[in-house]
XYZ file of C-alpha atoms in Angstrom:
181
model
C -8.466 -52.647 -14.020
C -5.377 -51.348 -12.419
C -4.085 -48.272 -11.594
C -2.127 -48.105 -15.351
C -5.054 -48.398 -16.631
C -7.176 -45.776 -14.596
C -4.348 -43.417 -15.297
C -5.025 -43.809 -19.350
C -8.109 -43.180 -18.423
C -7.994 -40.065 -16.969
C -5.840 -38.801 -19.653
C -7.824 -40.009 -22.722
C -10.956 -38.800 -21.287
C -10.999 -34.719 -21.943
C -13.270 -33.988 -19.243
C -11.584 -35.577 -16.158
C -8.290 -34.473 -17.412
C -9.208 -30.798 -17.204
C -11.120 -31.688 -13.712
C -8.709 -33.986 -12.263
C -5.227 -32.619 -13.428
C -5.514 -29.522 -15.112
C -7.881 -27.178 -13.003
C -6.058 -28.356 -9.908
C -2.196 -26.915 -11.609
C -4.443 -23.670 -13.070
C -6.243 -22.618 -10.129
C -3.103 -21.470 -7.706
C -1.538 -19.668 -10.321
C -3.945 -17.738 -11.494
C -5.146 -16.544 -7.631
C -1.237 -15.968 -7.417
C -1.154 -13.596 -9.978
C -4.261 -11.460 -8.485
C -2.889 -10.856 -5.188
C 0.782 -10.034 -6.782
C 0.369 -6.736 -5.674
C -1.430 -6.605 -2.665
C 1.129 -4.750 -0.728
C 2.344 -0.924 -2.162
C 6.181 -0.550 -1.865
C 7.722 2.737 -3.393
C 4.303 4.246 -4.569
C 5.546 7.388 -6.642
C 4.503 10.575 -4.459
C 4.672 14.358 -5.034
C 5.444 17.269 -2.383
C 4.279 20.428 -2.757
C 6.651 22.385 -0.174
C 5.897 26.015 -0.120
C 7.149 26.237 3.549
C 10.446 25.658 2.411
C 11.738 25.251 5.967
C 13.998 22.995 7.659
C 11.177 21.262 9.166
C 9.123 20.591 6.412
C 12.408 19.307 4.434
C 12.950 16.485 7.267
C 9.506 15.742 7.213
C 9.598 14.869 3.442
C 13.080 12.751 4.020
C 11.510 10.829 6.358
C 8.182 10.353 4.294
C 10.547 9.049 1.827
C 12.177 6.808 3.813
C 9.039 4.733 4.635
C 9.014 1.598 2.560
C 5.526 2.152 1.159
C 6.175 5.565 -0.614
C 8.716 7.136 -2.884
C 8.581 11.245 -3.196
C 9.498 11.256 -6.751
C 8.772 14.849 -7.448
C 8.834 18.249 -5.549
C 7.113 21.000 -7.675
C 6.410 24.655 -6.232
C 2.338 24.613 -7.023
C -0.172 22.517 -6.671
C -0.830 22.861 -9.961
C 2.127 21.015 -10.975
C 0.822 18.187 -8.552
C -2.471 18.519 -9.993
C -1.207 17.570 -13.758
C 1.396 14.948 -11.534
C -1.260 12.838 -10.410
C -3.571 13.282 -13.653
C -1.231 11.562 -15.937
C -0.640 9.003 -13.008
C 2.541 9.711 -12.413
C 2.081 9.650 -8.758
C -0.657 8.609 -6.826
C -0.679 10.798 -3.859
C 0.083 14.763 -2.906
C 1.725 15.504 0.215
C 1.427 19.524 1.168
C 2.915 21.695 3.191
C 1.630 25.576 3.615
C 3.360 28.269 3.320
C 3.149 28.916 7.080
C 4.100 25.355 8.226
C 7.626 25.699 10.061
C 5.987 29.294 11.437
C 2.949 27.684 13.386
C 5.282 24.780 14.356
C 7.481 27.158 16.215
C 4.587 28.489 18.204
C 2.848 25.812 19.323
C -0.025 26.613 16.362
C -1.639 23.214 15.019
C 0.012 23.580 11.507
C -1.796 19.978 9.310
C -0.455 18.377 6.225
C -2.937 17.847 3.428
C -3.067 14.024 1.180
C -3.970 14.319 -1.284
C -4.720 10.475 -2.860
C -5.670 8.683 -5.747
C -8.934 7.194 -4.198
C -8.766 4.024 -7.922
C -6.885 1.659 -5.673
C -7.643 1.747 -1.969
C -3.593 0.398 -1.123
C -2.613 3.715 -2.045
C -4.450 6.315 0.473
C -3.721 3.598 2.806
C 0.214 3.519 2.507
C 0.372 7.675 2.136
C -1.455 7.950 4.997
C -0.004 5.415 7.185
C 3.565 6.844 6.612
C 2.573 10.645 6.772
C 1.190 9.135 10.673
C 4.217 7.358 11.566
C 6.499 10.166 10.191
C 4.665 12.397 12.973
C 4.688 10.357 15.467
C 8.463 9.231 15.048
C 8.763 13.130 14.873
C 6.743 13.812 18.384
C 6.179 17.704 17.564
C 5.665 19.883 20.346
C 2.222 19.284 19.987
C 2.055 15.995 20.014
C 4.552 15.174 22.522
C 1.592 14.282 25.620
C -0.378 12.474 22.941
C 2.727 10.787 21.474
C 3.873 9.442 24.525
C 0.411 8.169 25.967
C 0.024 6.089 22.430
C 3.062 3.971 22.105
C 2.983 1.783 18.859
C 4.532 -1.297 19.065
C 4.100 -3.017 15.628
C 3.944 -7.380 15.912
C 2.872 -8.728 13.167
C 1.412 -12.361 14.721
C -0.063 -14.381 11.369
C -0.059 -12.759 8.420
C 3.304 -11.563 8.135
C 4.246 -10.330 4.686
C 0.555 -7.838 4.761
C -1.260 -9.157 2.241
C -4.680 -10.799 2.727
C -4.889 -13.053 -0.666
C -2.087 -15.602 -0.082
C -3.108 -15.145 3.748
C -6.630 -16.346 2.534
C -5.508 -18.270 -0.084
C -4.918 -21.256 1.736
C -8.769 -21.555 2.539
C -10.212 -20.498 -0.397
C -8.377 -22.537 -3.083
C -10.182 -25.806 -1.868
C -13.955 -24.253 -1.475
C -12.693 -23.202 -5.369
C -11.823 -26.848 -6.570
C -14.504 -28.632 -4.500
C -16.577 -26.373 -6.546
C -15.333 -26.858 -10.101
C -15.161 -30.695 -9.580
């Protein structure tokens, strides 16, 4: 028998085809399309600003500017927010008090609230990860010692593009054919 004939073989025999050809093609595709969105980019937000200061309007630009959320809405109440993030529209709440800008100016700890939608961890992850680096890229008054003891310097070494399936991928997909054949 040659190697013309093995390859008939393998094709009119149902059972190796699907083990030998077509698990092998199906397998990286469909753990390709799991991990698709492994990493949150422009994750619809809403601010709830009822500082309405100067300060509190920079801190929202710059929360916006972060690649991992989008402030989509500003309402006036959290009420608004409330109804926001039950019809999914957004999947976090960023709030300021009323009294934000005022305990800023005197040295008063003045904190944010998150508010997040807890269904998909990705998401309290990139709200609060860009509320932190908005602060510390702002180094407020209070912060300032802290800020400059803790420098961040960001290198990603291996897994580049922050997402763990296509990282892991690589070593999984053969345990996952060994296994089916």
């Amino acid at each position: 028998m040659g190697l013309v004939d093995d390859i008939k073989s393998i094709f009119k025999d149902e059972a190796t085809l699907i083990l030998a050809v077509i698990v092998p093609l199906l397998y990286p595709l469909v753990y390709s399309f799991i991990y698709t969105n492994e990493v949150i980019t422009d994750m619809p937000v809403c601010a709830v600003d009822l500082s309405n200061s100067a300060e509190s309007r920079q801190f929202i630009r710059q929360y916006d500017a972060t690649p991992e959320v989008k402030v989509e809405y500003k309402v006036s109440n959290m009420e608004e927010a409330k109804m926001l993030m039950e019809q999914q529209k957004v999947h976090a709440i960023i709030y300021f008090p009323k009294d934000y800008a005022e305990k800023l100016n005197t040295m008063q700890q003045s904190p944010i609230q998150l508010y997040c939608d807890m269904g998909f961890i990705l998401y309290y992850t990139a709200a609060y990860l860009s509320a932190y680096k908005v602060m510390l890229a702002q180094k407020h008054p209070l912060m300032a010692g802290q800020a400059d003891v803790i420098k961040v310097h960001e290198v990603r070494m291996y897994n580049t593009i922050e997402g763990y399936g296509n990282f892991l991928l690589q070593a999984i997909l053969p345990l996952i054919i060994q296994q089916t054949l």
